[in-house]
Amino acid sequence: MQTIEDFYKPGERQTKFCYADASNHKGASNIVKHCAQFGEVNFDSAVLQEKQEREFAPEIEQERQIKRPRFAKPATHRLDPVVVDFAKTGILPAGFAFFKPAFESLELLIAAKLIPKLSEFSQNVLWVLTSTGGDHRSGTVKHLVIVSPFEAQNLLDTVRHNAKTILHLYAPRSKLGFESLKNLRLYPTPALPTEWSIPRHLILQLNLFAGQFYISSFADYTALCDILGLDWEGGGKDGLVVCANGFIDPALNPGKSLKHSFEHSPVGFLKVYLTKVRRDCESIEKTHMGKILNAVILRPEDF
């Protein structure tokens, strides 16, 4: 019988048989003869021990199953006359009934109980129409309308000949190495006038809706935080009460003049929207937007 010391004591290993007269044991000799049929076998070999361990280890078989969204019949593309009129005149019709604010278009998408997989079919923002609202003397953009690739293709001739609106190619800055297209000056149709400009708040809203994860400047960062009601100064300035997620809650700051109009924090919604819809469920924690939504204060050197 071998003791614990025999098993684990450091030093040269000496084989001890569990049976005193192992060489004359009938069962042991039969085992050796059977093993000899497969070649020379060294019972002290570490390789043999590994093989035995592998044989006894349970094998786990996994079969990956990817669940694709259900097949959906595509809707027939059509160009609404209201959109054509806007492209011709640059003026939004009274009431704005046909043109819906960008984030309001997400009402069905966020209603997960009703349509849980609608986010699978959301389109990227690629084309944008801008206009000065029919004011020929001003070069400042008043209206920014996101259009589909189908609409952009069919409005191209209208935009070229009327020059009341401008069609812009756009893409959000989803990677740090990408150049920002926030100024909408890449391949505009027709060419931009010299005095053309677009307000920062319109660009920031477009970037947020399109899923831009990296911000170009500290000024854009502070302006975005002001729009969303998030603290960017480190908390507590001018006696403001800041929530743990960075939101400056009006309910906790009665009588204070705030720069935003949110009654509740948009942080939770934006995390879900940017991660699941615009990032295909990949992590955004290391991006500028990920840090902002995690209440991390950024400095000018971060841009």
Coordinates of N, CA and C in Angstrom, one line a residue, residues 31-41:
I31 N -2.3 -8.7 -19.3 CA -2.4 -7.3 -19.7 C -1.2 -6.9 -20.5
V32 N 0.0 -7.3 -20.0 CA 1.3 -7.0 -20.6 C 1.3 -7.6 -22.0
K33 N 0.9 -8.9 -22.1 CA 0.9 -9.6 -23.4 C -0.1 -8.9 -24.4
H34 N -1.2 -8.5 -23.9 CA -2.2 -7.8 -24.8 C -1.6 -6.5 -25.3
C35 N -1.0 -5.7 -24.4 CA -0.4 -4.4 -24.8 C 0.7 -4.6 -25.8
A36 N 1.4 -5.7 -25.7 CA 2.6 -6.0 -26.6 C 2.1 -6.1 -28.0
Q37 N 0.9 -6.5 -28.3 CA 0.4 -6.6 -29.6 C 0.3 -5.2 -30.3
F38 N 0.3 -4.2 -29.6 CA 0.3 -2.8 -30.2 C 1.7 -2.1 -30.2
G39 N 2.7 -2.9 -29.9 CA 4.1 -2.4 -29.9 C 4.6 -2.2 -28.5
E40 N 5.8 -1.7 -28.4 CA 6.4 -1.6 -27.1 C 5.7 -0.5 -26.3
V41 N 5.2 -0.8 -25.1 CA 4.5 0.1 -24.2 C 5.3 0.4 -23.0

